[in-house]
mmCIF file of C-alpha atoms and ligand atoms in Angstrom:
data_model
loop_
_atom_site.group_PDB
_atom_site.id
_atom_site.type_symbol
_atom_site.label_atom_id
_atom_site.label_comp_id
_atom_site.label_asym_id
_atom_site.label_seq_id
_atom_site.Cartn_x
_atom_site.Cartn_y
_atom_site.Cartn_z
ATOM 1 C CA UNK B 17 -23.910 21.569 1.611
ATOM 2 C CA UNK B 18 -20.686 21.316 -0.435
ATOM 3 C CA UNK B 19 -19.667 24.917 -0.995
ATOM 4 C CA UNK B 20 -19.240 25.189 -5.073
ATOM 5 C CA UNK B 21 -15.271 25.447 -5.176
ATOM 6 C CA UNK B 22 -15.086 22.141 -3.286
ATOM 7 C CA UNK B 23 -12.542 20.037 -4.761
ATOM 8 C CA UNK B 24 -11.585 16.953 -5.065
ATOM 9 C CA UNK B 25 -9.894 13.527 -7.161
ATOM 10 C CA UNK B 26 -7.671 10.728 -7.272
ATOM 11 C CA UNK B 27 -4.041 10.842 -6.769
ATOM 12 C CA UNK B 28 -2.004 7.436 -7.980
ATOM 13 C CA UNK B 29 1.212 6.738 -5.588
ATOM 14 C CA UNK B 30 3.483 4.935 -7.968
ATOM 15 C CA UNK B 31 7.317 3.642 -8.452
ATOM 16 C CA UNK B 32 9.473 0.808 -7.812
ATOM 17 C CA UNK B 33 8.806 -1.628 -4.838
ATOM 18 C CA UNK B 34 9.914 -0.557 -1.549
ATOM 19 C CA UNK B 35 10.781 3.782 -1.852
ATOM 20 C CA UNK B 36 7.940 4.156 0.711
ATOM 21 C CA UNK B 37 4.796 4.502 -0.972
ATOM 22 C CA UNK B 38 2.317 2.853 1.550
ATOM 23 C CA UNK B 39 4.218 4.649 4.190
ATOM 24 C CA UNK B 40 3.631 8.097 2.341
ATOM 25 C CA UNK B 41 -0.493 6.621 1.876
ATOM 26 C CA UNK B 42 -0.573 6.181 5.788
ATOM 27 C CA UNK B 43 0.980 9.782 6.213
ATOM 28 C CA UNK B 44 -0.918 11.525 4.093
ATOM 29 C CA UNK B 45 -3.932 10.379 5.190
ATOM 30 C CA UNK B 46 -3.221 10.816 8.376
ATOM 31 C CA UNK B 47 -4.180 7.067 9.065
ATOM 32 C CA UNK B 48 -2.324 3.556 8.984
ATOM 33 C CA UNK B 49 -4.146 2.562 5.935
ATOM 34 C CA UNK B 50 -1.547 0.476 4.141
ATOM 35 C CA UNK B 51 0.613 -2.478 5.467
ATOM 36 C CA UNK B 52 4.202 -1.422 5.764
ATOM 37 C CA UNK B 53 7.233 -3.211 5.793
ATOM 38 C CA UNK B 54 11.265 -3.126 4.720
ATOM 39 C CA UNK B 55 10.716 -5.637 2.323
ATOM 40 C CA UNK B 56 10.009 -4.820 -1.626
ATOM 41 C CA UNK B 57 6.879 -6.029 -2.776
ATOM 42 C CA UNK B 58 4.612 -5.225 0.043
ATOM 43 C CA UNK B 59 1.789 -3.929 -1.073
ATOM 44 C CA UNK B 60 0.022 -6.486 -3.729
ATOM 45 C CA UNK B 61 -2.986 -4.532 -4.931
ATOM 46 C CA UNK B 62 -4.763 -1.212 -5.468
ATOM 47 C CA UNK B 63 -4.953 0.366 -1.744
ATOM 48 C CA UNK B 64 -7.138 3.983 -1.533
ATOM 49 C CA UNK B 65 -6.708 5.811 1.419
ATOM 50 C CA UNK B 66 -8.766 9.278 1.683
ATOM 51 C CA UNK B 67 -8.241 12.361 3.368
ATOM 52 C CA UNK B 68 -10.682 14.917 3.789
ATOM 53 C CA UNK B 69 -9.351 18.711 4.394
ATOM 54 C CA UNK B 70 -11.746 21.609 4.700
ATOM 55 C CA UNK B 71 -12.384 22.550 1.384
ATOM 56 C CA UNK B 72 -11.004 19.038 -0.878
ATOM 57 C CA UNK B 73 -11.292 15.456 -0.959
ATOM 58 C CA UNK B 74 -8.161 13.465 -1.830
ATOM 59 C CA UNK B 75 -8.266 9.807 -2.743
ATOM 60 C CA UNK B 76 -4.956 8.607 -2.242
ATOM 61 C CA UNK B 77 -4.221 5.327 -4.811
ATOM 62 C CA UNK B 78 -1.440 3.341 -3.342
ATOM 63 C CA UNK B 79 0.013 0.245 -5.895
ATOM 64 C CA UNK B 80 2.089 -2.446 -5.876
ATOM 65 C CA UNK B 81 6.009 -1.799 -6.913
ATOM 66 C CA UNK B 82 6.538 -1.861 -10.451
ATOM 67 C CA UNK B 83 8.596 -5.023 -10.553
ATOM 68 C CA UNK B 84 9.321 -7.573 -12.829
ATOM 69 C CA UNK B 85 7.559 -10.615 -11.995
ATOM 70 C CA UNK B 86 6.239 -12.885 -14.150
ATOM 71 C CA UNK B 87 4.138 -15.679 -12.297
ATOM 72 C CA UNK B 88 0.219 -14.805 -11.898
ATOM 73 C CA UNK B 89 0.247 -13.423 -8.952
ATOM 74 C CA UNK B 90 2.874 -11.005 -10.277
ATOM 75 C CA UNK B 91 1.100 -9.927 -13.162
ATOM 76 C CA UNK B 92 -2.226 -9.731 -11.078
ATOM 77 C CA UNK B 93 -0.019 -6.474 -8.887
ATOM 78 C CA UNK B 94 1.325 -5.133 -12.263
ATOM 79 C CA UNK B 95 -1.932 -5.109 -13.497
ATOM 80 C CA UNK B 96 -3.317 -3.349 -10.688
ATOM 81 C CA UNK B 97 -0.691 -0.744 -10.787
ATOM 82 C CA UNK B 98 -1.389 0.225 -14.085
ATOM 83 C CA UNK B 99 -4.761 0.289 -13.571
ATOM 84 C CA UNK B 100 -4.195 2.729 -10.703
ATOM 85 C CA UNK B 101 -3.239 5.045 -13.138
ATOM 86 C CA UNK B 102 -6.587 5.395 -15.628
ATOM 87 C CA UNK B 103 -8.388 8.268 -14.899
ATOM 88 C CA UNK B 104 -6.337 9.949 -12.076
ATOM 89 C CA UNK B 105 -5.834 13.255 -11.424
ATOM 90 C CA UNK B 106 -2.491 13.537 -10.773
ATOM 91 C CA UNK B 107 0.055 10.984 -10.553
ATOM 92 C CA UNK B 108 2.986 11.196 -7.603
ATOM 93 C CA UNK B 109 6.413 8.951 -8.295
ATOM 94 C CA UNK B 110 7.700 8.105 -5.381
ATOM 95 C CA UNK B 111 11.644 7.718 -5.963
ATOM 96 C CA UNK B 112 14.309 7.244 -3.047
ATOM 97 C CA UNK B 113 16.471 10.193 -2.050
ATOM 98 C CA UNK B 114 19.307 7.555 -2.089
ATOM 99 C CA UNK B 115 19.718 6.827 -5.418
ATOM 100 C CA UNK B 116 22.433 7.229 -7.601
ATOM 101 C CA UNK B 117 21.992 10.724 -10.326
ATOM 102 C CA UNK B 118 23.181 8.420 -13.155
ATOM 103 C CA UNK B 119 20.977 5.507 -11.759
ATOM 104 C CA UNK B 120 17.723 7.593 -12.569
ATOM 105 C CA UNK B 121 14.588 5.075 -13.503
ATOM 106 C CA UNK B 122 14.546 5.791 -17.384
ATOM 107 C CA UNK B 123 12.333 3.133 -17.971
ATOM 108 C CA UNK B 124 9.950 4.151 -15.892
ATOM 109 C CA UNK B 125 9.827 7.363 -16.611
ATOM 110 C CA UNK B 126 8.795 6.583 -19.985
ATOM 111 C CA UNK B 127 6.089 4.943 -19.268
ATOM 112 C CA UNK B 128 4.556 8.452 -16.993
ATOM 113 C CA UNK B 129 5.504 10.600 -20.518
ATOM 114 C CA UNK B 130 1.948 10.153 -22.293
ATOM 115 C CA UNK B 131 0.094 11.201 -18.972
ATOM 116 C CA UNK B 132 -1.266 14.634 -19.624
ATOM 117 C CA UNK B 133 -2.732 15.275 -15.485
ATOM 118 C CA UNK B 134 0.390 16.665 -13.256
ATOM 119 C CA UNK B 135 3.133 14.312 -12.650
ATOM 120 C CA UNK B 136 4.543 15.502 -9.215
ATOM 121 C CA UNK B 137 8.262 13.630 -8.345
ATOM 122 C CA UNK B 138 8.377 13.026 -4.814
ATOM 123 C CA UNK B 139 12.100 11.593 -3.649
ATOM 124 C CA UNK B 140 11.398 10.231 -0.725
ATOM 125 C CA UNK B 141 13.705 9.328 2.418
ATOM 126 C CA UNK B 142 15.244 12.455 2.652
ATOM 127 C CA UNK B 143 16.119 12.159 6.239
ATOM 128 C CA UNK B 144 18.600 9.218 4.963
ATOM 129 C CA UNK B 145 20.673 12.011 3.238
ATOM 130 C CA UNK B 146 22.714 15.052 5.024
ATOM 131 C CA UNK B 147 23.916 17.475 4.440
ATOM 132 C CA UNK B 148 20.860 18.190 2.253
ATOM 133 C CA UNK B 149 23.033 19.082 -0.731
ATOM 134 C CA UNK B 150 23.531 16.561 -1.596
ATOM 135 C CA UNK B 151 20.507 15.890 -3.169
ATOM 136 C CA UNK B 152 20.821 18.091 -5.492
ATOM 137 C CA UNK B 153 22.581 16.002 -8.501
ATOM 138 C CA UNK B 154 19.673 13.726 -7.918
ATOM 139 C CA UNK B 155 16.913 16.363 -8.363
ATOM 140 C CA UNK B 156 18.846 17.795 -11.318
ATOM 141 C CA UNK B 157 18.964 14.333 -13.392
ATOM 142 C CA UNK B 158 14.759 14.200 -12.810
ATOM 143 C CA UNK B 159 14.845 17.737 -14.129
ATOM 144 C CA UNK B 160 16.616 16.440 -17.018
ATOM 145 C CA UNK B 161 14.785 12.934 -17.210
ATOM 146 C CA UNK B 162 12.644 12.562 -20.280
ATOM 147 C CA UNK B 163 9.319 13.059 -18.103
ATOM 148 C CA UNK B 164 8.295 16.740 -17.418
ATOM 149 C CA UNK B 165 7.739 16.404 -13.987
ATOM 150 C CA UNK B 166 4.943 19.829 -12.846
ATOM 151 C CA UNK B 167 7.267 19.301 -9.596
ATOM 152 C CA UNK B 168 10.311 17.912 -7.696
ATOM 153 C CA UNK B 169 9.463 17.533 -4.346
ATOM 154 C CA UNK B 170 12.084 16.509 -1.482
ATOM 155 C CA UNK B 171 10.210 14.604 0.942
ATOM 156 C CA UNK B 172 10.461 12.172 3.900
ATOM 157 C CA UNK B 173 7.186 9.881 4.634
ATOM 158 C CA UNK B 174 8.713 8.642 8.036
ATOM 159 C CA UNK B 175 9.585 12.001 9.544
ATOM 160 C CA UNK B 176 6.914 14.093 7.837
ATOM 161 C CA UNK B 177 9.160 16.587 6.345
ATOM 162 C CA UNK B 178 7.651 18.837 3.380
ATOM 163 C CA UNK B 179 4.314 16.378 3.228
ATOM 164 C CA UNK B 180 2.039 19.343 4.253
ATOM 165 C CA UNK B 181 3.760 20.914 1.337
ATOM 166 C CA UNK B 182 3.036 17.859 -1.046
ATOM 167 C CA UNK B 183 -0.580 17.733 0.255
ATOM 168 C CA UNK B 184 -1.000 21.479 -1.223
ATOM 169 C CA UNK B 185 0.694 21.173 -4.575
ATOM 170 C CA UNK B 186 -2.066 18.204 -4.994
ATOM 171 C CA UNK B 187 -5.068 20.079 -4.143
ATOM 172 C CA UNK B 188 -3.991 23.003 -6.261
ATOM 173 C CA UNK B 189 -3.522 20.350 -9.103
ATOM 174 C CA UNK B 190 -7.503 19.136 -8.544
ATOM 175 C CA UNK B 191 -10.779 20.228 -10.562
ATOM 176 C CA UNK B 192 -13.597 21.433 -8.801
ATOM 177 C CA UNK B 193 -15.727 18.899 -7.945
ATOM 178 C CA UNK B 194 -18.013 17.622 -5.197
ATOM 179 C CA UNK B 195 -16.511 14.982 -2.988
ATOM 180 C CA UNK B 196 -16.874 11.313 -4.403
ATOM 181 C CA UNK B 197 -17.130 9.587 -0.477
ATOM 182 C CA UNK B 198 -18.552 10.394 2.750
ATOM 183 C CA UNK B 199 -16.404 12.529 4.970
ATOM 184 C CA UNK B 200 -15.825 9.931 7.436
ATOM 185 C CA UNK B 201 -14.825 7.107 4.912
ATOM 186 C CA UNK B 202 -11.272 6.485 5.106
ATOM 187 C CA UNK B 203 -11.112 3.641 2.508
ATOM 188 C CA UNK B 204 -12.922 1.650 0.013
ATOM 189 C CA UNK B 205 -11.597 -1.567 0.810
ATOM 190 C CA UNK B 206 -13.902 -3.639 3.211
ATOM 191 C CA UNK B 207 -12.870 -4.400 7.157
ATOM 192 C CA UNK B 208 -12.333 -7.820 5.880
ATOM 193 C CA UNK B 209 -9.502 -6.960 3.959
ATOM 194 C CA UNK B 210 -7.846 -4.199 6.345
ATOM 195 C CA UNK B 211 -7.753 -7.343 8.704
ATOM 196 C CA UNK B 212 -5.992 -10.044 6.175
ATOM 197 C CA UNK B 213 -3.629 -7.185 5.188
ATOM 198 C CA UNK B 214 -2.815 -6.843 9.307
ATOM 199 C CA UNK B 215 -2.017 -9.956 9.551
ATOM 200 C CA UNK B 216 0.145 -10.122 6.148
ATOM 201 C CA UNK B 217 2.038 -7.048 7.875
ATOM 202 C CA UNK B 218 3.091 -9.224 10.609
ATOM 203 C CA UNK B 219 4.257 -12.409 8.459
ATOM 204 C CA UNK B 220 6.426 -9.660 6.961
ATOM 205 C CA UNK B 221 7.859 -8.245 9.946
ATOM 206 C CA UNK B 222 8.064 -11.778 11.460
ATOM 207 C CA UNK B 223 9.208 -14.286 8.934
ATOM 208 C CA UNK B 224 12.118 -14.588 6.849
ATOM 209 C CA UNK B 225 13.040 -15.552 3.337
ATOM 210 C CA UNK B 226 10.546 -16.614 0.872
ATOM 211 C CA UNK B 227 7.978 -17.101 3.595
ATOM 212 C CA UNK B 228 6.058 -14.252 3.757
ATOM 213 C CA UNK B 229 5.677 -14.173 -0.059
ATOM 214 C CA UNK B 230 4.192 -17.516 -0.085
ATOM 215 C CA UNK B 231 1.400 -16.413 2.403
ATOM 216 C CA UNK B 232 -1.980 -15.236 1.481
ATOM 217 C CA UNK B 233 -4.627 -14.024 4.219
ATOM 218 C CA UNK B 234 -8.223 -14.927 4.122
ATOM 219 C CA UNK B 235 -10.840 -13.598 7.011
ATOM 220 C CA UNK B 236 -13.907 -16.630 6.862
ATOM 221 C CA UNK B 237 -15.329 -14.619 9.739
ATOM 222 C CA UNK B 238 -15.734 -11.274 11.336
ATOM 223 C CA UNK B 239 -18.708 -10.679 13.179
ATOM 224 C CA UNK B 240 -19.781 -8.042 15.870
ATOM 225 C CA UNK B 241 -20.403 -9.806 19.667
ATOM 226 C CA UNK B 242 -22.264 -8.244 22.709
ATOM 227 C CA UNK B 243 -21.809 -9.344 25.905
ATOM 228 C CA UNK B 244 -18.569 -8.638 25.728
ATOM 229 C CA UNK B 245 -18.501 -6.698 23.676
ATOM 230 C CA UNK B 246 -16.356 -7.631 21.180
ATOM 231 C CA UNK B 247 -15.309 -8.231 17.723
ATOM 232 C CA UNK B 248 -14.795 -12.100 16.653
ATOM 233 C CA UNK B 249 -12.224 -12.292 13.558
ATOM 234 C CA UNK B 250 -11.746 -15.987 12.376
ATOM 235 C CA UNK B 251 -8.729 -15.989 9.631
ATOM 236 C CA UNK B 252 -6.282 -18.605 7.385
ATOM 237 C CA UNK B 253 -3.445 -18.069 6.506
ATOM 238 C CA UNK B 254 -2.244 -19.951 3.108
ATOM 239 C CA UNK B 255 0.585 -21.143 2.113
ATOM 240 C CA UNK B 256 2.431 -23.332 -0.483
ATOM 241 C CA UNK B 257 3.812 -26.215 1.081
ATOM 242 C CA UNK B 258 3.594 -28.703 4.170
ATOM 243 C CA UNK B 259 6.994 -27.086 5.353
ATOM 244 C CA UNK B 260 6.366 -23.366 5.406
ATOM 245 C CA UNK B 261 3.046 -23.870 7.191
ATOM 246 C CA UNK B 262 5.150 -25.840 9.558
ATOM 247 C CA UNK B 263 7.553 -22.523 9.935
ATOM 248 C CA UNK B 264 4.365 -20.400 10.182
ATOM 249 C CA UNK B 265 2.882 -22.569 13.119
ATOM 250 C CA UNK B 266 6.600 -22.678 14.653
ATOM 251 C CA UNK B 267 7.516 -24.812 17.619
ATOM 252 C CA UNK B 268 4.677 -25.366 19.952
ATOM 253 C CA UNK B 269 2.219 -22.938 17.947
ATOM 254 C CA UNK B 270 4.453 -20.139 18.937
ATOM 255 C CA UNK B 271 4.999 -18.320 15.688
ATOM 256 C CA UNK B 272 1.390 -18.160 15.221
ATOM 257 C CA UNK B 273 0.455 -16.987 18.647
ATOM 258 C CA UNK B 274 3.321 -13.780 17.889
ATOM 259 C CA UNK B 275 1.732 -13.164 14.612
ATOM 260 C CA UNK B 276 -1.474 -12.884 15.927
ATOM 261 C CA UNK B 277 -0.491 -11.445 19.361
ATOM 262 C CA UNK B 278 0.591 -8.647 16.821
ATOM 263 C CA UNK B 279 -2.203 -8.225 14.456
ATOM 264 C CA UNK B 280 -4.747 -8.373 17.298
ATOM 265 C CA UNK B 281 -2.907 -5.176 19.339
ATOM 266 C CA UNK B 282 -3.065 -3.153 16.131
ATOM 267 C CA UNK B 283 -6.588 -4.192 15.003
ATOM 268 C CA UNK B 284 -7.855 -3.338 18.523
ATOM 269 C CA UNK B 285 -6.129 -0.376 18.157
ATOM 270 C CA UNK B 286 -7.684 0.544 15.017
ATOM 271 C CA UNK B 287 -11.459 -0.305 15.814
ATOM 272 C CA UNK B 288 -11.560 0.210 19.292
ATOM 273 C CA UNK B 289 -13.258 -2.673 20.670
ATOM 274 C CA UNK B 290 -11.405 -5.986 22.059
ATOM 275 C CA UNK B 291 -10.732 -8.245 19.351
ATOM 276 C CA UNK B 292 -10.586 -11.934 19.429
ATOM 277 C CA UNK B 293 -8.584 -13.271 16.715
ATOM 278 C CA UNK B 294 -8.180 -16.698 15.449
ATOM 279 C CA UNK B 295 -5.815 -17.927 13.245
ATOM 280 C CA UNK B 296 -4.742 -21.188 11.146
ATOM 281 C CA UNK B 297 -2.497 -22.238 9.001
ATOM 282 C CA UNK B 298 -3.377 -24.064 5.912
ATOM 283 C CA UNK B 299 -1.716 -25.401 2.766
ATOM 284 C CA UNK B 300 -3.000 -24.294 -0.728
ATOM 285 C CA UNK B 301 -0.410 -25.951 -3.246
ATOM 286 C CA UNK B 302 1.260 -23.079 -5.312
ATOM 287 C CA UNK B 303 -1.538 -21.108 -4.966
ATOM 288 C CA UNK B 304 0.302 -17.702 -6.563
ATOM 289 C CA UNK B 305 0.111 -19.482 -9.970
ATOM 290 C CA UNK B 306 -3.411 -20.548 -9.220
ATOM 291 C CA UNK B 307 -6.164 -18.814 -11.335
ATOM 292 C CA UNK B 308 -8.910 -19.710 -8.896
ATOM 293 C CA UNK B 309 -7.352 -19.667 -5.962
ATOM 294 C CA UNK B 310 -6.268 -15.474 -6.449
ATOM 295 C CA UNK B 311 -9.494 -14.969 -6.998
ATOM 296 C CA UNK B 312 -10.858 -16.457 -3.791
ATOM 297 C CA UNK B 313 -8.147 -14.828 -1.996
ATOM 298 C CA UNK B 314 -9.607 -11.331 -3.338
ATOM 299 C CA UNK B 315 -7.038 -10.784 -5.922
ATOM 300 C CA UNK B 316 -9.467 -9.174 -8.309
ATOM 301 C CA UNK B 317 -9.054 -6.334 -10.570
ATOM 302 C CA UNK B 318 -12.181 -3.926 -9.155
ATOM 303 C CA UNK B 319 -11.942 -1.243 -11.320
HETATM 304 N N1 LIG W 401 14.289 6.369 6.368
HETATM 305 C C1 LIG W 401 13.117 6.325 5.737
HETATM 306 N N2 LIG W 401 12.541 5.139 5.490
HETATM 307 C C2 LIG W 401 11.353 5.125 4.842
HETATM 308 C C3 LIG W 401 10.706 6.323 4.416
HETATM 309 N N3 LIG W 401 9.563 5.975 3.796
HETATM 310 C C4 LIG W 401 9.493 4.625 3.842
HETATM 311 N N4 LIG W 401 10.556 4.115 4.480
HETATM 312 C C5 LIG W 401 10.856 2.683 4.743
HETATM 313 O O1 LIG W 401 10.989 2.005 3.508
HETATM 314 C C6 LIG W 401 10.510 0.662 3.625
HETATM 315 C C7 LIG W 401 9.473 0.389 2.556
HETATM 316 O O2 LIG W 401 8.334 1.161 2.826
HETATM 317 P P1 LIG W 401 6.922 0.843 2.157
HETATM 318 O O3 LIG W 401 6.029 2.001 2.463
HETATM 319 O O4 LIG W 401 6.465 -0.518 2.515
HETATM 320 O O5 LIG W 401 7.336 0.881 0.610
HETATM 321 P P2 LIG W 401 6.440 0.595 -0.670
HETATM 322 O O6 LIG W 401 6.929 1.483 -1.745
HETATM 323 O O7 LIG W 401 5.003 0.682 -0.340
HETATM 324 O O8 LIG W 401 6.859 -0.916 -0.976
HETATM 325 P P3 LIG W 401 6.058 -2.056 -1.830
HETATM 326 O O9 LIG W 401 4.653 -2.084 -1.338
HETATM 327 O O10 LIG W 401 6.801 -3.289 -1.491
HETATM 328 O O11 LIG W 401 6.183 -1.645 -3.258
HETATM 329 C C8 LIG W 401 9.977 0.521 5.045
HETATM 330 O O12 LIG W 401 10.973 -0.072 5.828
HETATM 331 C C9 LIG W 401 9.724 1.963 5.457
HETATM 332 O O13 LIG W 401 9.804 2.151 6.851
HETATM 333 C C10 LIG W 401 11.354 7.575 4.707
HETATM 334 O O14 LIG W 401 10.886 8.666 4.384
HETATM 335 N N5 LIG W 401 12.551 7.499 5.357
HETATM 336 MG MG1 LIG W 402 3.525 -0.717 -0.435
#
């Protein structure tokens, strides 16, 4: 039984590409949820991630960066960011300890003024900064910014530092309310996707240039096998042109076999069971301004 003060809601993670928000989803929830990687524009769509505490439920909403991009694809991860934002219960901006005081987002800030749920300012990558007071300019222009912020919160996603205090201020923020998943759900995205979004961690990590933005992932297979017991993932990678799925393959298949040396140890990792991972490389001419093709590559808006 849910005791009656249960709470629980949605919390949108949102702010310019790259300040760390999928790193904050993963260490908040307590699980890698979201890929990760030093490059902006990571994350391409709506991400949940929820953590379950004693007495609340927390789904975590992680976006894309609010960017400027104009091409389908881009507008497609806009979208979805902005959608992230209907119907939350509080909203976190993630902003980088690093920036300049006179630098401050104003145009983004703007756009959190209607909200009326608690808008809680995170500035992230604190452990970047020292000594410490040196923040303070920074958290005194976002008391002055145009957007009443219900809190300025100092935090670092990588080290930890102050997220157990974060995690609080958002379940004081949350109505009472029985929990909307089952308490061992840590996502609503399907396997299938966790896995394509592996794999796209690794093209990050491993590629260079425009390459890993020209990628898309797409699992054709994931089944369950006994004897061994294992778990059979069959997987394409798409790209734009002859030539980049000539860098992806690399000399003698070798960039391939890293990639999915890579995404195999995590997945394996994650699920516990040997994984068997196959991977290939296939051409899907400019496929980011391609209506149909986003769509088979799961870029829908769900909600
Ligand atoms: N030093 C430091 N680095 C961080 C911290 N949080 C995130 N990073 C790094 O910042 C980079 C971007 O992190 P992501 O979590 O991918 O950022 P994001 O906001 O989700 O980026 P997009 O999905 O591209 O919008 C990565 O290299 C992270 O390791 C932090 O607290 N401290
Ligand atoms: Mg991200």
């Amino acid at each position: 039984m849910t005791p009656p003060s249960f709470k629980s809601g949605f919390v949108a993670l949102v702010g310019r590409a790259n300040v760390g928000k999928s790193t904050l989803l993963n260490r908040l929830v307590g699980e890698k949820v979201a890929i990760v990687s030093p490059r902006p524009q990571t994350t391409r769509t709506r991400i949940t991630g929820i953590k379950h505490l004693p007495a609340a439920q927390i789904v975590f909403v992680d976006t894309p960066g609010i960017h400027q991009i104009s091409d389908p694809l881009g507008r497609l991860m806009a979208k979805a960011a902005e959608r992230a934002l209907e119907d939350v219960d509080v909203v976190c901006l993630i902003a980088e300890a690093t920036g300049r005081p006179d630098r401050i987002d104003d145009e983004l800030l703007e756009r959190l003024r209607p909200f009326r749920v608690p808008v809680y300012c995170c500035v992230n990558k604190v452990d970047l900064v020292s000594p410490k007071s040196r923040l303070l300019p920074l958290i005194q222009a976002y008391r002055d910014a145009r957007c009443r912020f219900s809190e300025i919160i100092p935090i670092s996603a990588t080290t930890g530092a102050n997220c157990d205090r974060l995690l609080e201020l958002i379940v004081t923020a949350l109505p009472e309310r029985p929990p909307y998943f089952p308490a061992d759900y840590l996502t609503d995205q399907p396997e299938t996707f966790f896995v394509a979004e592996t794999v796209r961690e690794k093209i990050f990590h491993l590629t260079r240039q425009e390459i890993p933005y020209a990628c898309a992932v797409r699992v054709q297979e994931l089944t369950e096998r006994r004897r061994p017991e294992c778990l059979y993932i069959r997987a394409s990678i798409f790209v734009e042109h002859a030539s980049q799925k000539g860098i992806i393959i690399g000399k003698g298949g070798g960039m391939l076999k890293r990639i999915g040396a890579m995404a195999r140890e995590d997945l394996q990792r994650f699920f516990g069971i040997k994984v068997y991972l196959e991977l290939r490389a296939e051409v899907r001419r400019n496929w980011r301004a391609d209506e149909k093709a986003l769509k088979e590559f799961g870029f829908l808006l769900t909600s």
